[in-house]
C-alpha cells in the first residue's frame, strides 16, 4: 500500500503543476500574440523566424488605426471621468439613505456587469437611434461606455464611503458644516478609492468590444464614411477581421493593434490594483 | 450673509447630487425594459428549436443551432476552466504565502478585465489558422481562458471563507492533504465553489468577442463535430442585429431576450445559494 505521506508529496506537486499549466494557459495567448506582432512573415506561425517592427510602422501609417487608438483613449478617459462624476453622488445617496426599492436600484446598478455586451449593444442600438435620435457615433460611444463602466466606479467608491468612520462625519457636523461641506470634506478621505475606481473603469472602457462594435457599425443608417468617427481599437479588430486575410498587411497590423491594446490594458489594470492595494493597507 | 450663502450653496449642490443619482439609474433600466419589450413577444417553443429564417419571406424561424452551439461551447469551456480554475483557486487560498501564489493571483486579477478580443485573436492564430477551418474547439478554449480567472478567484474566496478552526479540525483527523481539501473542506466550501462555476457559466454564455474570430457561426446545422464551425447565441445576435433584414432583427431581439433570461436566472440562483449560506 502506498503511504499517505507519498500521496501527500505527489498531490502537492500535482497542484503546483496545475497552477503552472494555468499560468501558461492564460499567458500563452499574450506571448503568442506578441511574437506575431514582431514576425516578419505575412501569415506568421509559431515559433517566429525573425524580428521586425514594420507592422507597427504599418499600424501607425494607417490613418484609420491612429484614429482608432486616439478615440479609444479619448472615449475611455472621458467616459471614466463622467462615470466617476455620477458615481460619487450616487454612492453618497445610496449609502447614506434607506428607502424603498434600494435593493432593486442596487441590482440595476450592478446589471451592466451581468448583462452580456452583445445584449447591451442591441439595446444601445435602438435606444440611441430610435429613442434618443442620436446619430453621432461619438456621443453614443460616450454614453455606452459610461453605462458599462458605471458598476466599477460605483462599487469601489460605494465601498469606500461605507467604510468611512461615521465619527468623522459627526465631528464635521458638530463644527457647523453644511451637508455639502461635509461631503466635500469626506471626498478627501476617499481619494485613493476614487482613483482606483477610475482605473478599473478605464480598463473596462478600453477593452469593451462587442457593444462598441455594434454601436459604431449600425444597421439603420448607412455609415457616412467607411471609417466613421469613433472607432476604437477593439471594434476595429472585430470589424476588420473578417476581411483581413484579403490584405497582406492587415493581419499583422491587427496584431500590432492588439499588442498596443494589451500594453494599455496591462498598465491600466496594474495601476488599478496598486491603488486598491493602497486603500486596503490603509484601512 | 455669509451663512446664507453657505446654505444656498448647500441646497444647490444637494439638488445636483440627487438629480445625478436619479439620472444614473435611468439608462440601465432602459436597457432591461427595452430588451424584454422588443424581444419577449418572439419567444415560443418553436423559436428555441427551429433553424434561423431566411432573411426575406414568411415563416417564423428560430435560434435552434445557436442554442445547441452555446450549450456545447459553454459545457466544454466549463469542463476545461472548471478543473483548472478550481485547483488554481485552491492553491491561491491554501498556499497564499508562496511567491508562486502571489504572482499567480496578481496575474489572474489582471486577466479578469482583459480585452477578450485579444484572447480570440490568439485562438484564431493557434487553433483556427493551422487547421484552416473555424471550429468549435477553438471557441471553447478561448471561452475557457476568459472564465478561468473568474472561477479561480471565486473558488479562492470560497476556501478562504472556511473558518480556520474547521481546517485545523480536518487536518487533525490525520488524513492526507487531498482528502482534507477535496472531501472534507470542499463540503464546507461547496456553495462558494458552485457560485464560482455559475459565474463562469454566465460569463461564458454571454461572451461574444472571442467567438467572432473562432467559430464562424452556422445557420443550417446544429452540430457537426468539434472541428467544424458552430453557432452561439451571442454571435447570432451580433450578426443578425447588424444585418440589414428586418426579420433577422426580430430574431436578434428574441435571442437577446433568451440570453438575458438565461443569465439573469443563473445570477438569481447564485444569489439564492449565497443567501442560504448566510442564514
PDB file of N, CA and C in Angstrom, chain B residues 43-96:
ATOM      1  N   UNK B  43     -40.571  34.895 -28.449  1.00  0.00           N
ATOM      2  CA  UNK B  43     -40.144  33.633 -27.851  1.00  0.00           C
ATOM      3  C   UNK B  43     -41.303  32.651 -27.777  1.00  0.00           C
ATOM      4  N   UNK B  44     -41.176  31.572 -28.552  1.00  0.00           N
ATOM      5  CA  UNK B  44     -42.099  30.444 -28.443  1.00  0.00           C
ATOM      6  C   UNK B  44     -41.229  29.200 -28.398  1.00  0.00           C
ATOM      7  N   UNK B  45     -41.866  28.038 -28.221  1.00  0.00           N
ATOM      8  CA  UNK B  45     -41.087  26.803 -28.187  1.00  0.00           C
ATOM      9  C   UNK B  45     -40.379  26.588 -29.526  1.00  0.00           C
ATOM     10  N   UNK B  46     -41.105  26.856 -30.614  1.00  0.00           N
ATOM     11  CA  UNK B  46     -40.513  26.682 -31.938  1.00  0.00           C
ATOM     12  C   UNK B  46     -39.329  27.609 -32.156  1.00  0.00           C
ATOM     13  N   UNK B  47     -39.414  28.815 -31.561  1.00  0.00           N
ATOM     14  CA  UNK B  47     -38.325  29.768 -31.705  1.00  0.00           C
ATOM     15  C   UNK B  47     -37.031  29.198 -31.140  1.00  0.00           C
ATOM     16  N   UNK B  48     -37.148  28.406 -30.081  1.00  0.00           N
ATOM     17  CA  UNK B  48     -35.954  27.845 -29.450  1.00  0.00           C
ATOM     18  C   UNK B  48     -35.388  26.666 -30.232  1.00  0.00           C
ATOM     19  N   UNK B  49     -36.220  26.031 -31.085  1.00  0.00           N
ATOM     20  CA  UNK B  49     -35.799  24.791 -31.754  1.00  0.00           C
ATOM     21  C   UNK B  49     -35.441  25.010 -33.217  1.00  0.00           C
ATOM     22  N   UNK B  50     -36.208  25.857 -33.922  1.00  0.00           N
ATOM     23  CA  UNK B  50     -36.101  25.933 -35.371  1.00  0.00           C
ATOM     24  C   UNK B  50     -34.775  26.506 -35.870  1.00  0.00           C
ATOM     25  N   UNK B  51     -34.537  26.250 -37.167  1.00  0.00           N
ATOM     26  CA  UNK B  51     -33.406  26.888 -37.841  1.00  0.00           C
ATOM     27  C   UNK B  51     -33.733  28.363 -38.055  1.00  0.00           C
ATOM     28  N   UNK B  52     -32.703  29.213 -38.178  1.00  0.00           N
ATOM     29  CA  UNK B  52     -32.970  30.634 -38.440  1.00  0.00           C
ATOM     30  C   UNK B  52     -33.748  30.804 -39.742  1.00  0.00           C
ATOM     31  N   UNK B  53     -34.593  31.830 -39.824  1.00  0.00           N
ATOM     32  CA  UNK B  53     -35.414  32.025 -41.017  1.00  0.00           C
ATOM     33  C   UNK B  53     -34.575  32.611 -42.135  1.00  0.00           C
ATOM     34  N   UNK B  54     -35.028  32.439 -43.390  1.00  0.00           N
ATOM     35  CA  UNK B  54     -34.396  33.178 -44.479  1.00  0.00           C
ATOM     36  C   UNK B  54     -34.670  34.660 -44.259  1.00  0.00           C
ATOM     37  N   UNK B  55     -33.783  35.533 -44.747  1.00  0.00           N
ATOM     38  CA  UNK B  55     -33.936  36.956 -44.449  1.00  0.00           C
ATOM     39  C   UNK B  55     -35.229  37.544 -44.969  1.00  0.00           C
ATOM     40  N   UNK B  56     -35.739  37.015 -46.093  1.00  0.00           N
ATOM     41  CA  UNK B  56     -36.961  37.572 -46.651  1.00  0.00           C
ATOM     42  C   UNK B  56     -37.974  36.448 -46.810  1.00  0.00           C
ATOM     43  N   UNK B  57     -39.240  36.751 -46.584  1.00  0.00           N
ATOM     44  CA  UNK B  57     -40.269  35.744 -46.767  1.00  0.00           C
ATOM     45  C   UNK B  57     -40.948  35.411 -45.454  1.00  0.00           C
ATOM     46  N   UNK B  58     -41.899  34.471 -45.539  1.00  0.00           N
ATOM     47  CA  UNK B  58     -42.677  34.129 -44.359  1.00  0.00           C
ATOM     48  C   UNK B  58     -41.973  33.066 -43.541  1.00  0.00           C
ATOM     49  N   UNK B  59     -42.641  32.637 -42.493  1.00  0.00           N
ATOM     50  CA  UNK B  59     -42.083  31.590 -41.646  1.00  0.00           C
ATOM     51  C   UNK B  59     -41.371  32.192 -40.461  1.00  0.00           C
ATOM     52  N   UNK B  60     -41.640  31.657 -39.289  1.00  0.00           N
ATOM     53  CA  UNK B  60     -41.105  32.241 -38.057  1.00  0.00           C
ATOM     54  C   UNK B  60     -39.607  32.073 -37.939  1.00  0.00           C
ATOM     55  N   UNK B  61     -39.157  30.825 -37.969  1.00  0.00           N
ATOM     56  CA  UNK B  61     -37.747  30.567 -37.767  1.00  0.00           C
ATOM     57  C   UNK B  61     -37.367  30.695 -36.323  1.00  0.00           C
ATOM     58  N   UNK B  62     -36.131  30.287 -35.995  1.00  0.00           N
ATOM     59  CA  UNK B  62     -35.720  30.302 -34.599  1.00  0.00           C
ATOM     60  C   UNK B  62     -34.225  30.309 -34.441  1.00  0.00           C
ATOM     61  N   UNK B  63     -33.800  29.955 -33.243  1.00  0.00           N
ATOM     62  CA  UNK B  63     -32.387  30.051 -32.916  1.00  0.00           C
ATOM     63  C   UNK B  63     -31.837  28.694 -32.479  1.00  0.00           C
ATOM     64  N   UNK B  64     -32.448  27.602 -32.978  1.00  0.00           N
ATOM     65  CA  UNK B  64     -32.056  26.267 -32.546  1.00  0.00           C
ATOM     66  C   UNK B  64     -30.560  25.988 -32.611  1.00  0.00           C
ATOM     67  N   UNK B  65     -29.911  26.167 -33.777  1.00  0.00           N
ATOM     68  CA  UNK B  65     -28.477  25.856 -33.867  1.00  0.00           C
ATOM     69  C   UNK B  65     -27.641  26.671 -32.880  1.00  0.00           C
ATOM     70  N   UNK B  66     -28.022  27.953 -32.718  1.00  0.00           N
ATOM     71  CA  UNK B  66     -27.248  28.800 -31.815  1.00  0.00           C
ATOM     72  C   UNK B  66     -27.389  28.334 -30.372  1.00  0.00           C
ATOM     73  N   UNK B  67     -28.600  27.923 -30.015  1.00  0.00           N
ATOM     74  CA  UNK B  67     -28.842  27.468 -28.635  1.00  0.00           C
ATOM     75  C   UNK B  67     -28.037  26.200 -28.353  1.00  0.00           C
ATOM     76  N   UNK B  68     -28.102  25.241 -29.302  1.00  0.00           N
ATOM     77  CA  UNK B  68     -27.340  23.999 -29.155  1.00  0.00           C
ATOM     78  C   UNK B  68     -25.841  24.317 -29.085  1.00  0.00           C
ATOM     79  N   UNK B  69     -25.389  25.186 -30.009  1.00  0.00           N
ATOM     80  CA  UNK B  69     -23.975  25.540 -30.044  1.00  0.00           C
ATOM     81  C   UNK B  69     -23.524  26.185 -28.753  1.00  0.00           C
ATOM     82  N   UNK B  70     -24.345  27.112 -28.231  1.00  0.00           N
ATOM     83  CA  UNK B  70     -23.996  27.771 -26.984  1.00  0.00           C
ATOM     84  C   UNK B  70     -23.862  26.752 -25.860  1.00  0.00           C
ATOM     85  N   UNK B  71     -24.815  25.803 -25.789  1.00  0.00           N
ATOM     86  CA  UNK B  71     -24.766  24.776 -24.744  1.00  0.00           C
ATOM     87  C   UNK B  71     -23.462  23.997 -24.830  1.00  0.00           C
ATOM     88  N   UNK B  72     -23.106  23.556 -26.045  1.00  0.00           N
ATOM     89  CA  UNK B  72     -21.897  22.753 -26.220  1.00  0.00           C
ATOM     90  C   UNK B  72     -20.656  23.557 -25.839  1.00  0.00           C
ATOM     91  N   UNK B  73     -20.588  24.798 -26.345  1.00  0.00           N
ATOM     92  CA  UNK B  73     -19.411  25.637 -26.076  1.00  0.00           C
ATOM     93  C   UNK B  73     -19.257  25.900 -24.588  1.00  0.00           C
ATOM     94  N   UNK B  74     -20.381  26.257 -23.925  1.00  0.00           N
ATOM     95  CA  UNK B  74     -20.309  26.584 -22.500  1.00  0.00           C
ATOM     96  C   UNK B  74     -19.916  25.358 -21.697  1.00  0.00           C
ATOM     97  N   UNK B  75     -20.475  24.206 -22.075  1.00  0.00           N
ATOM     98  CA  UNK B  75     -20.163  22.970 -21.361  1.00  0.00           C
ATOM     99  C   UNK B  75     -18.674  22.637 -21.483  1.00  0.00           C
ATOM    100  N   UNK B  76     -18.165  22.701 -22.709  1.00  0.00           N
ATOM    101  CA  UNK B  76     -16.738  22.407 -22.933  1.00  0.00           C
ATOM    102  C   UNK B  76     -15.864  23.374 -22.144  1.00  0.00           C
ATOM    103  N   UNK B  77     -16.209  24.676 -22.250  1.00  0.00           N
ATOM    104  CA  UNK B  77     -15.409  25.679 -21.559  1.00  0.00           C
ATOM    105  C   UNK B  77     -15.458  25.445 -20.059  1.00  0.00           C
ATOM    106  N   UNK B  78     -16.634  25.052 -19.564  1.00  0.00           N
ATOM    107  CA  UNK B  78     -16.779  24.835 -18.119  1.00  0.00           C
ATOM    108  C   UNK B  78     -15.925  23.656 -17.657  1.00  0.00           C
ATOM    109  N   UNK B  79     -15.880  22.582 -18.467  1.00  0.00           N
ATOM    110  CA  UNK B  79     -15.078  21.419 -18.082  1.00  0.00           C
ATOM    111  C   UNK B  79     -13.598  21.810 -17.999  1.00  0.00           C
ATOM    112  N   UNK B  80     -13.116  22.503 -19.042  1.00  0.00           N
ATOM    113  CA  UNK B  80     -11.700  22.892 -19.059  1.00  0.00           C
ATOM    114  C   UNK B  80     -11.407  23.872 -17.934  1.00  0.00           C
ATOM    115  N   UNK B  81     -12.196  24.966 -17.888  1.00  0.00           N
ATOM    116  CA  UNK B  81     -11.911  26.029 -16.938  1.00  0.00           C
ATOM    117  C   UNK B  81     -12.264  25.610 -15.516  1.00  0.00           C
ATOM    118  N   UNK B  82     -13.265  24.732 -15.371  1.00  0.00           N
ATOM    119  CA  UNK B  82     -13.659  24.293 -14.036  1.00  0.00           C
ATOM    120  C   UNK B  82     -12.525  23.564 -13.344  1.00  0.00           C
ATOM    121  N   UNK B  83     -11.923  22.598 -14.033  1.00  0.00           N
ATOM    122  CA  UNK B  83     -10.838  21.817 -13.432  1.00  0.00           C
ATOM    123  C   UNK B  83      -9.644  22.721 -13.132  1.00  0.00           C
ATOM    124  N   UNK B  84      -9.198  23.453 -14.149  1.00  0.00           N
ATOM    125  CA  UNK B  84      -8.013  24.295 -13.955  1.00  0.00           C
ATOM    126  C   UNK B  84      -8.291  25.383 -12.928  1.00  0.00           C
ATOM    127  N   UNK B  85      -9.445  26.040 -13.063  1.00  0.00           N
ATOM    128  CA  UNK B  85      -9.765  27.143 -12.159  1.00  0.00           C
ATOM    129  C   UNK B  85      -9.930  26.688 -10.724  1.00  0.00           C
ATOM    130  N   UNK B  86     -10.526  25.508 -10.545  1.00  0.00           N
ATOM    131  CA  UNK B  86     -10.736  25.026  -9.181  1.00  0.00           C
ATOM    132  C   UNK B  86      -9.413  24.796  -8.462  1.00  0.00           C
ATOM    133  N   UNK B  87      -8.507  24.054  -9.107  1.00  0.00           N
ATOM    134  CA  UNK B  87      -7.237  23.761  -8.437  1.00  0.00           C
ATOM    135  C   UNK B  87      -6.404  25.024  -8.242  1.00  0.00           C
ATOM    136  N   UNK B  88      -6.487  25.922  -9.214  1.00  0.00           N
ATOM    137  CA  UNK B  88      -5.755  27.176  -9.061  1.00  0.00           C
ATOM    138  C   UNK B  88      -6.287  27.958  -7.863  1.00  0.00           C
ATOM    139  N   UNK B  89      -7.623  28.043  -7.757  1.00  0.00           N
ATOM    140  CA  UNK B  89      -8.228  28.765  -6.645  1.00  0.00           C
ATOM    141  C   UNK B  89      -7.858  28.139  -5.305  1.00  0.00           C
ATOM    142  N   UNK B  90      -7.862  26.811  -5.281  1.00  0.00           N
ATOM    143  CA  UNK B  90      -7.495  26.090  -4.065  1.00  0.00           C
ATOM    144  C   UNK B  90      -6.072  26.445  -3.653  1.00  0.00           C
ATOM    145  N   UNK B  91      -5.182  26.438  -4.626  1.00  0.00           N
ATOM    146  CA  UNK B  91      -3.781  26.754  -4.332  1.00  0.00           C
ATOM    147  C   UNK B  91      -3.645  28.197  -3.853  1.00  0.00           C
ATOM    148  N   UNK B  92      -4.344  29.118  -4.519  1.00  0.00           N
ATOM    149  CA  UNK B  92      -4.248  30.534  -4.141  1.00  0.00           C
ATOM    150  C   UNK B  92      -4.708  30.745  -2.713  1.00  0.00           C
ATOM    151  N   UNK B  93      -5.733  29.977  -2.301  1.00  0.00           N
ATOM    152  CA  UNK B  93      -6.258  30.165  -0.952  1.00  0.00           C
ATOM    153  C   UNK B  93      -5.369  29.513   0.091  1.00  0.00           C
ATOM    154  N   UNK B  94      -4.981  28.261  -0.137  1.00  0.00           N
ATOM    155  CA  UNK B  94      -4.320  27.495   0.925  1.00  0.00           C
ATOM    156  C   UNK B  94      -2.808  27.660   0.936  1.00  0.00           C
ATOM    157  N   UNK B  95      -2.243  28.138  -0.143  1.00  0.00           N
ATOM    158  CA  UNK B  95      -0.796  28.345  -0.166  1.00  0.00           C
ATOM    159  C   UNK B  95      -0.499  29.796  -0.513  1.00  0.00           C
ATOM    160  N   UNK B  96      -1.327  30.699   0.044  1.00  0.00           N
ATOM    161  CA  UNK B  96      -1.237  32.107  -0.363  1.00  0.00           C
ATOM    162  C   UNK B  96       0.081  32.743   0.069  1.00  0.00           C
TER     163      UNK B  96
END
